[in-house]
Amino acid sequence: MNSNPSNTIDIAVGGMSCASCSSAVEKALLATPGVISATVNLATEKARVQLAKPDLLQNAIEAVQKAGYDAEPVKTDLPAGQSGQQPAAITQKADTEGQMVLWGALLTLPLVLPMAGMLFGKHYMLPGWIQLLLASPVQFWLGARFYRGALKAIQNRTGNMDLLVAIGTSAAFGLSAYMLGEGNPHLYFEASAAVITLVMLGKWLEARAKRQTTAAIAALQALRPDTATVIQNGHEKVLPIASVAVGMQVVVKPGERIPLDGRVLEGEGHVDEALITGESQAVEKSPGSLVTGGAVNLDGRLLIEVSAVGAETTLAKIIRLVEDAQAAKPDIQKLVDKVSAVFVPVVLVIAALTLVYWVFLADGGNLELAIVNAVAVLVIACPCALGLATPTAIMAGTGVAARHGILIKDAQALELAHRINTVVFDKTGTLTEGKPSVGAAVPFDSNSLHSFLAKAAAVEAGSAHPLASAVLAYAQGQGVQWPGVSQLQDQPGRGVSGMVNGTRVYVGTARWMRELGVPESALSAVNQALPDNAPTHAWVAEDQQGEVSLLGALGFGDALKAGAFAAVQNLTNLQVKSVLLTGDSRASAQRVAQALGISEVQAEQLPHNKSEAVAHYRQQGQVVAMVGDGINDAPALAAADVSFAMSSGTEVAMHAADITLMRPDPALVAQTIDISRRTYNKIKQNLFWAFVYNAVGIPLAAMGLLNPVVAGAAMALSSVSVVSNALLLTRWKPKLLKPETVEL
């Protein structure tokens, strides 16, 4: 993600008709001084531009306009309920396309119906001058957009769909006008008019379908309320959402949406956080609980202190993350862009060769037939389908994933995720609940339980480790009061130590105890006394005149997550291997692995050992995903091909991983792999049909086996079919094993 997001700006681009247009806009932007990078998405009709300085935006807009396209910045401060996907000027243009198609149909049908009558033995043609009157407004009024687009292409020294349509229909219209002047009754006005009308129809249907691919973002934007009820001077006052600031107190009544992120000050109730987790369920909230803007307050009056507004809210970050994924280009699209860059010139050459062949080389060379066949070549070629094949599938796939609580950071992550064959899980907080409790406390030798617990609690009181709160809760339950601690030192992967009453006390792993010189016999004696239901151990020792002596050990239990077993089984069904990688003891790790059906375990691993283990799997040729909390497992997450972080939806940690799971359910990992595979399959299907369509259609047209009207219809339908195929992804629902509780 860009290190300076304020310099990354979206520009809405109007007037693009195919992949060649988007390439032209991209080249124009990249040639502009101050533009660091630019990516143009044909499906969203937007350019994402990274600028050296924000005030260079106008230069970028002028570069797009100079290339012949409409451009304006995408507004990020739209009222609630508006998606921000299309500025008003461009949306209005889209609304008029349907009217233009209707006019085209009314003018073209009288020209085409006599052709249909021939199928039933009815031979009737309109007088030539009437055909001319009907075809002229279609060609020069409704078809003006193609001439404008063709002119842009010529100015940019490139080719696009508009150029092909303009040349092809102009040739058919011009030939018909010439033959009408010569008194020849065999005219082709219906071909030029039908091609223009059908292509317009196809673009209109394509635009409607493309809007559905952005439905996920539109739905998220619609979750933000327009107003909020704030407390001012002891009274409730309704303010526009943009007027609410951090620190203000907001009242949310039953049935209302929570306007912004915050913390509950007063009241109790249940909140539906489906927008975050992907699951519609009631989550209990009470004073101190964090809430997310856009969630629904199901019952109870809540008084909330606002903690984030505008672009800093969780909802805004989620929308930005989905938009980032949809704006990026996977490697496969870069190959398509290279093909698209030469596609139109190649088609023009083939059309010219077709013309030459039918005039000079075919038996009984016929200029009229040669022009008709060349026109068919021009109008059947479809660079649009190539340009839309990848972005529409990515938009649909990332959108439906977001609705189910899966946020995919970029197209590269999506492209790699479908090839994952090994998933490495952290244990605590990933496969287990991450809420350990002390199940046993065993002092060593003559140490008293009270003294041993007091020293352990004193050190853990200054630690942020997940086990620390469990130790303190247990000590409080035993009525133990602990002294203060100083000189606290954290040893990642080992434990923590501090000075307690002038003595250095160590709390950590058995591995650390051995490194400190604690006798193995002491460790073994205490280990035998610890029960099996508390497999995670924290050892306590102190430095007595330069010699570290064991004080005792604490045994912890941590329940498996409800979805942990299903997560592993779902991955197995997808032929993906699961690995458990943890810094915990081997006994604890084996117990969890056995319960979940994981055969490969690496325990007692330090943070750098975890990253080395992940790198080792990659060196073996495996595509590795690492699933962790995004903080303690940072080295391993960075070493993986694809990193997964579990988020409560209120953490900024969602930016640290390639894929963020918006609810703490490890089963989402398999679901992510499933939707990524389906998305990638859609990309391959779309590209296959786009290439095959052109590879078959162009030769048939060149051989004179396709009428220009049929060719135009096929061209229009090709783009619509590609977008419609991608939209099938929006129906995706996880069809995997249901969560099953497994006891340790």
Short mmCIF file of N, CA and C in Angstrom, two decimals, residues 109-201:
data_model
loop_
_atom_site.label_atom_id
_atom_site.label_comp_id
_atom_site.label_asym_id
_atom_site.label_seq_id
_atom_site.Cartn_x
_atom_site.Cartn_y
_atom_site.Cartn_z
N LEU A 109 -34.78 -0.49 -37.26
CA LEU A 109 -35.71 -1.60 -37.49
C LEU A 109 -36.33 -1.59 -38.89
N PRO A 110 -36.78 -0.43 -39.40
CA PRO A 110 -37.34 -0.43 -40.76
C PRO A 110 -36.34 -0.88 -41.82
N LEU A 111 -35.04 -0.71 -41.54
CA LEU A 111 -34.01 -1.13 -42.50
C LEU A 111 -33.74 -2.63 -42.40
N VAL A 112 -33.88 -3.18 -41.19
CA VAL A 112 -33.51 -4.58 -40.97
C VAL A 112 -34.68 -5.53 -41.19
N LEU A 113 -35.92 -5.09 -40.93
CA LEU A 113 -37.08 -5.97 -41.04
C LEU A 113 -37.24 -6.60 -42.42
N PRO A 114 -36.99 -5.86 -43.52
CA PRO A 114 -37.08 -6.51 -44.84
C PRO A 114 -36.13 -7.70 -44.97
N MET A 115 -34.97 -7.64 -44.31
CA MET A 115 -34.03 -8.77 -44.34
C MET A 115 -34.64 -9.98 -43.65
N ALA A 116 -35.35 -9.73 -42.53
CA ALA A 116 -36.02 -10.83 -41.83
C ALA A 116 -37.14 -11.41 -42.68
N GLY A 117 -37.81 -10.54 -43.45
CA GLY A 117 -38.89 -11.02 -44.31
C GLY A 117 -38.42 -11.99 -45.37
N MET A 118 -37.16 -11.86 -45.80
CA MET A 118 -36.62 -12.77 -46.82
C MET A 118 -36.63 -14.21 -46.33
N LEU A 119 -36.53 -14.40 -45.01
CA LEU A 119 -36.56 -15.76 -44.46
C LEU A 119 -37.90 -16.43 -44.71
N PHE A 120 -38.94 -15.62 -44.91
CA PHE A 120 -40.29 -16.15 -45.12
C PHE A 120 -40.74 -15.95 -46.58
N GLY A 121 -39.77 -15.69 -47.44
CA GLY A 121 -40.09 -15.55 -48.86
C GLY A 121 -40.66 -14.20 -49.26
N LYS A 122 -40.57 -13.23 -48.36
CA LYS A 122 -41.06 -11.89 -48.65
C LYS A 122 -39.90 -11.02 -49.12
N HIS A 123 -39.95 -10.55 -50.33
CA HIS A 123 -38.87 -9.74 -50.89
C HIS A 123 -39.37 -8.31 -51.06
N TYR A 124 -39.05 -7.49 -50.08
CA TYR A 124 -39.46 -6.09 -50.15
C TYR A 124 -38.36 -5.23 -49.54
N MET A 125 -37.97 -4.20 -50.23
CA MET A 125 -36.96 -3.28 -49.73
C MET A 125 -37.50 -1.86 -49.80
N LEU A 126 -37.16 -1.06 -48.81
CA LEU A 126 -37.53 0.35 -48.83
C LEU A 126 -36.81 1.06 -49.97
N PRO A 127 -37.43 2.07 -50.52
CA PRO A 127 -36.74 2.87 -51.54
C PRO A 127 -35.40 3.37 -51.00
N GLY A 128 -34.41 3.48 -51.87
CA GLY A 128 -33.06 3.85 -51.46
C GLY A 128 -33.00 5.18 -50.73
N TRP A 129 -33.78 6.17 -51.18
CA TRP A 129 -33.70 7.49 -50.55
C TRP A 129 -34.25 7.46 -49.13
N ILE A 130 -35.24 6.56 -48.87
CA ILE A 130 -35.77 6.42 -47.50
C ILE A 130 -34.71 5.73 -46.61
N GLN A 131 -34.04 4.73 -47.18
CA GLN A 131 -32.96 4.08 -46.43
C GLN A 131 -31.89 5.09 -46.04
N LEU A 132 -31.56 5.98 -46.97
CA LEU A 132 -30.56 7.01 -46.71
C LEU A 132 -31.02 7.94 -45.58
N LEU A 133 -32.29 8.33 -45.62
CA LEU A 133 -32.83 9.23 -44.59
C LEU A 133 -32.81 8.57 -43.21
N LEU A 134 -33.11 7.27 -43.16
CA LEU A 134 -33.11 6.56 -41.88
C LEU A 134 -31.70 6.30 -41.36
N ALA A 135 -30.79 5.97 -42.27
CA ALA A 135 -29.43 5.58 -41.85
C ALA A 135 -28.56 6.78 -41.51
N SER A 136 -28.82 7.93 -42.11
CA SER A 136 -27.95 9.10 -41.89
C SER A 136 -27.90 9.56 -40.44
N PRO A 137 -29.06 9.74 -39.75
CA PRO A 137 -28.96 10.14 -38.34
C PRO A 137 -28.29 9.09 -37.45
N VAL A 138 -28.48 7.82 -37.80
CA VAL A 138 -27.80 6.77 -37.03
C VAL A 138 -26.30 6.89 -37.21
N GLN A 139 -25.88 7.11 -38.46
CA GLN A 139 -24.45 7.16 -38.77
C GLN A 139 -23.79 8.40 -38.17
N PHE A 140 -24.39 9.55 -38.32
CA PHE A 140 -23.70 10.80 -38.00
C PHE A 140 -24.17 11.48 -36.70
N TRP A 141 -25.35 11.10 -36.19
CA TRP A 141 -25.80 11.64 -34.91
C TRP A 141 -25.51 10.64 -33.79
N LEU A 142 -26.15 9.47 -33.89
CA LEU A 142 -25.91 8.45 -32.87
C LEU A 142 -24.49 7.90 -32.95
N GLY A 143 -23.95 7.86 -34.15
CA GLY A 143 -22.60 7.31 -34.33
C GLY A 143 -21.49 8.32 -34.13
N ALA A 144 -21.85 9.56 -33.75
CA ALA A 144 -20.83 10.60 -33.57
C ALA A 144 -19.82 10.21 -32.49
N ARG A 145 -20.28 9.47 -31.49
CA ARG A 145 -19.39 9.06 -30.41
C ARG A 145 -18.24 8.21 -30.94
N PHE A 146 -18.53 7.40 -31.96
CA PHE A 146 -17.47 6.56 -32.53
C PHE A 146 -16.47 7.39 -33.32
N TYR A 147 -16.96 8.43 -34.00
CA TYR A 147 -16.05 9.30 -34.72
C TYR A 147 -15.16 10.08 -33.75
N ARG A 148 -15.75 10.54 -32.64
CA ARG A 148 -14.96 11.25 -31.64
C ARG A 148 -13.90 10.34 -31.04
N GLY A 149 -14.30 9.11 -30.75
CA GLY A 149 -13.35 8.16 -30.20
C GLY A 149 -12.26 7.81 -31.19
N ALA A 150 -12.62 7.69 -32.46
CA ALA A 150 -11.63 7.38 -33.49
C ALA A 150 -10.63 8.52 -33.62
N LEU A 151 -11.14 9.76 -33.53
CA LEU A 151 -10.25 10.92 -33.62
C LEU A 151 -9.26 10.94 -32.46
N LYS A 152 -9.74 10.57 -31.25
CA LYS A 152 -8.84 10.47 -30.10
C LYS A 152 -7.73 9.46 -30.37
N ALA A 153 -8.12 8.33 -30.94
CA ALA A 153 -7.14 7.28 -31.21
C ALA A 153 -6.08 7.76 -32.19
N ILE A 154 -6.53 8.46 -33.24
CA ILE A 154 -5.58 8.97 -34.24
C ILE A 154 -4.66 10.00 -33.61
N GLN A 155 -5.23 10.89 -32.78
CA GLN A 155 -4.41 11.90 -32.11
C GLN A 155 -3.37 11.26 -31.19
N ASN A 156 -3.75 10.15 -30.55
CA ASN A 156 -2.84 9.47 -29.63
C ASN A 156 -1.97 8.42 -30.32
N ARG A 157 -2.10 8.35 -31.68
CA ARG A 157 -1.32 7.39 -32.47
C ARG A 157 -1.52 5.96 -31.96
N THR A 158 -2.77 5.62 -31.73
CA THR A 158 -3.10 4.28 -31.28
C THR A 158 -4.39 3.85 -31.97
N GLY A 159 -4.91 2.72 -31.59
CA GLY A 159 -6.17 2.25 -32.16
C GLY A 159 -7.11 1.84 -31.06
N ASN A 160 -8.41 1.90 -31.33
CA ASN A 160 -9.39 1.45 -30.35
C ASN A 160 -10.63 0.94 -31.06
N MET A 161 -11.60 0.50 -30.26
CA MET A 161 -12.83 -0.04 -30.82
C MET A 161 -13.56 1.00 -31.66
N ASP A 162 -13.56 2.25 -31.20
CA ASP A 162 -14.25 3.31 -31.94
C ASP A 162 -13.69 3.47 -33.35
N LEU A 163 -12.38 3.34 -33.47
CA LEU A 163 -11.75 3.47 -34.78
C LEU A 163 -12.22 2.36 -35.72
N LEU A 164 -12.31 1.14 -35.20
CA LEU A 164 -12.77 0.01 -36.02
C LEU A 164 -14.22 0.21 -36.46
N VAL A 165 -15.08 0.64 -35.52
CA VAL A 165 -16.49 0.83 -35.85
C VAL A 165 -16.65 1.99 -36.83
N ALA A 166 -15.93 3.08 -36.60
CA ALA A 166 -16.05 4.26 -37.47
C ALA A 166 -15.62 3.94 -38.90
N ILE A 167 -14.49 3.26 -39.04
CA ILE A 167 -14.01 2.92 -40.39
C ILE A 167 -14.97 1.94 -41.06
N GLY A 168 -15.38 0.91 -40.30
CA GLY A 168 -16.24 -0.12 -40.88
C GLY A 168 -17.59 0.41 -41.31
N THR A 169 -18.27 1.15 -40.43
CA THR A 169 -19.61 1.65 -40.78
C THR A 169 -19.54 2.75 -41.83
N SER A 170 -18.47 3.56 -41.79
CA SER A 170 -18.32 4.61 -42.81
C SER A 170 -18.14 3.99 -44.18
N ALA A 171 -17.40 2.88 -44.23
CA ALA A 171 -17.19 2.21 -45.51
C ALA A 171 -18.51 1.66 -46.04
N ALA A 172 -19.29 1.03 -45.15
CA ALA A 172 -20.58 0.47 -45.57
C ALA A 172 -21.54 1.58 -45.99
N PHE A 173 -21.59 2.66 -45.23
CA PHE A 173 -22.48 3.78 -45.56
C PHE A 173 -22.03 4.46 -46.86
N GLY A 174 -20.72 4.69 -46.98
CA GLY A 174 -20.21 5.35 -48.18
C GLY A 174 -20.44 4.52 -49.43
N LEU A 175 -20.22 3.21 -49.31
CA LEU A 175 -20.46 2.33 -50.46
C LEU A 175 -21.93 2.38 -50.88
N SER A 176 -22.83 2.36 -49.88
CA SER A 176 -24.27 2.39 -50.17
C SER A 176 -24.67 3.72 -50.82
N ALA A 177 -24.13 4.82 -50.31
CA ALA A 177 -24.44 6.14 -50.89
C ALA A 177 -23.96 6.22 -52.33
N TYR A 178 -22.78 5.68 -52.60
CA TYR A 178 -22.24 5.69 -53.97
C TYR A 178 -23.11 4.85 -54.90
N MET A 179 -23.49 3.66 -54.42
CA MET A 179 -24.30 2.77 -55.26
C MET A 179 -25.70 3.34 -55.48
N LEU A 180 -26.22 4.07 -54.47
CA LEU A 180 -27.51 4.72 -54.63
C LEU A 180 -27.43 5.78 -55.74
N GLY A 181 -26.32 6.53 -55.75
CA GLY A 181 -26.13 7.53 -56.79
C GLY A 181 -25.98 6.93 -58.17
N GLU A 182 -25.47 5.70 -58.24
CA GLU A 182 -25.29 5.01 -59.51
C GLU A 182 -26.56 4.27 -59.95
N GLY A 183 -27.57 4.31 -59.07
CA GLY A 183 -28.83 3.63 -59.42
C GLY A 183 -28.83 2.16 -59.11
N ASN A 184 -27.86 1.67 -58.36
CA ASN A 184 -27.78 0.26 -57.99
C ASN A 184 -28.70 0.01 -56.79
N PRO A 185 -29.66 -0.91 -56.89
CA PRO A 185 -30.62 -1.14 -55.79
C PRO A 185 -30.03 -1.94 -54.62
N HIS A 186 -28.86 -2.54 -54.79
CA HIS A 186 -28.27 -3.39 -53.76
C HIS A 186 -27.46 -2.53 -52.79
N LEU A 187 -28.09 -2.14 -51.67
CA LEU A 187 -27.49 -1.20 -50.73
C LEU A 187 -27.19 -1.87 -49.39
N TYR A 188 -26.34 -1.20 -48.59
CA TYR A 188 -25.92 -1.76 -47.29
C TYR A 188 -26.15 -0.78 -46.14
N PHE A 189 -27.15 0.09 -46.30
CA PHE A 189 -27.45 1.03 -45.23
C PHE A 189 -27.85 0.30 -43.94
N GLU A 190 -28.56 -0.84 -44.10
CA GLU A 190 -28.98 -1.58 -42.91
C GLU A 190 -27.78 -2.12 -42.13
N ALA A 191 -26.68 -2.44 -42.84
CA ALA A 191 -25.49 -2.95 -42.16
C ALA A 191 -24.85 -1.87 -41.30
N SER A 192 -24.64 -0.68 -41.87
CA SER A 192 -24.00 0.40 -41.09
C SER A 192 -24.86 0.81 -39.90
N ALA A 193 -26.18 0.95 -40.12
CA ALA A 193 -27.07 1.37 -39.04
C ALA A 193 -27.18 0.29 -37.97
N ALA A 194 -27.30 -0.97 -38.39
CA ALA A 194 -27.45 -2.06 -37.42
C ALA A 194 -26.20 -2.23 -36.57
N VAL A 195 -25.02 -2.10 -37.20
CA VAL A 195 -23.78 -2.25 -36.44
C VAL A 195 -23.69 -1.18 -35.36
N ILE A 196 -23.97 0.07 -35.73
CA ILE A 196 -23.90 1.16 -34.75
C ILE A 196 -24.91 0.94 -33.63
N THR A 197 -26.13 0.59 -33.98
CA THR A 197 -27.17 0.38 -32.96
C THR A 197 -26.84 -0.80 -32.06
N LEU A 198 -26.36 -1.89 -32.64
CA LEU A 198 -26.03 -3.07 -31.84
C LEU A 198 -24.84 -2.82 -30.92
N VAL A 199 -23.84 -2.10 -31.41
CA VAL A 199 -22.68 -1.79 -30.57
C VAL A 199 -23.10 -0.88 -29.42
N MET A 200 -23.97 0.10 -29.72
CA MET A 200 -24.48 0.97 -28.66
C MET A 200 -25.29 0.18 -27.64
N LEU A 201 -26.10 -0.76 -28.12
CA LEU A 201 -26.88 -1.61 -27.22
C LEU A 201 -25.94 -2.42 -26.33
#
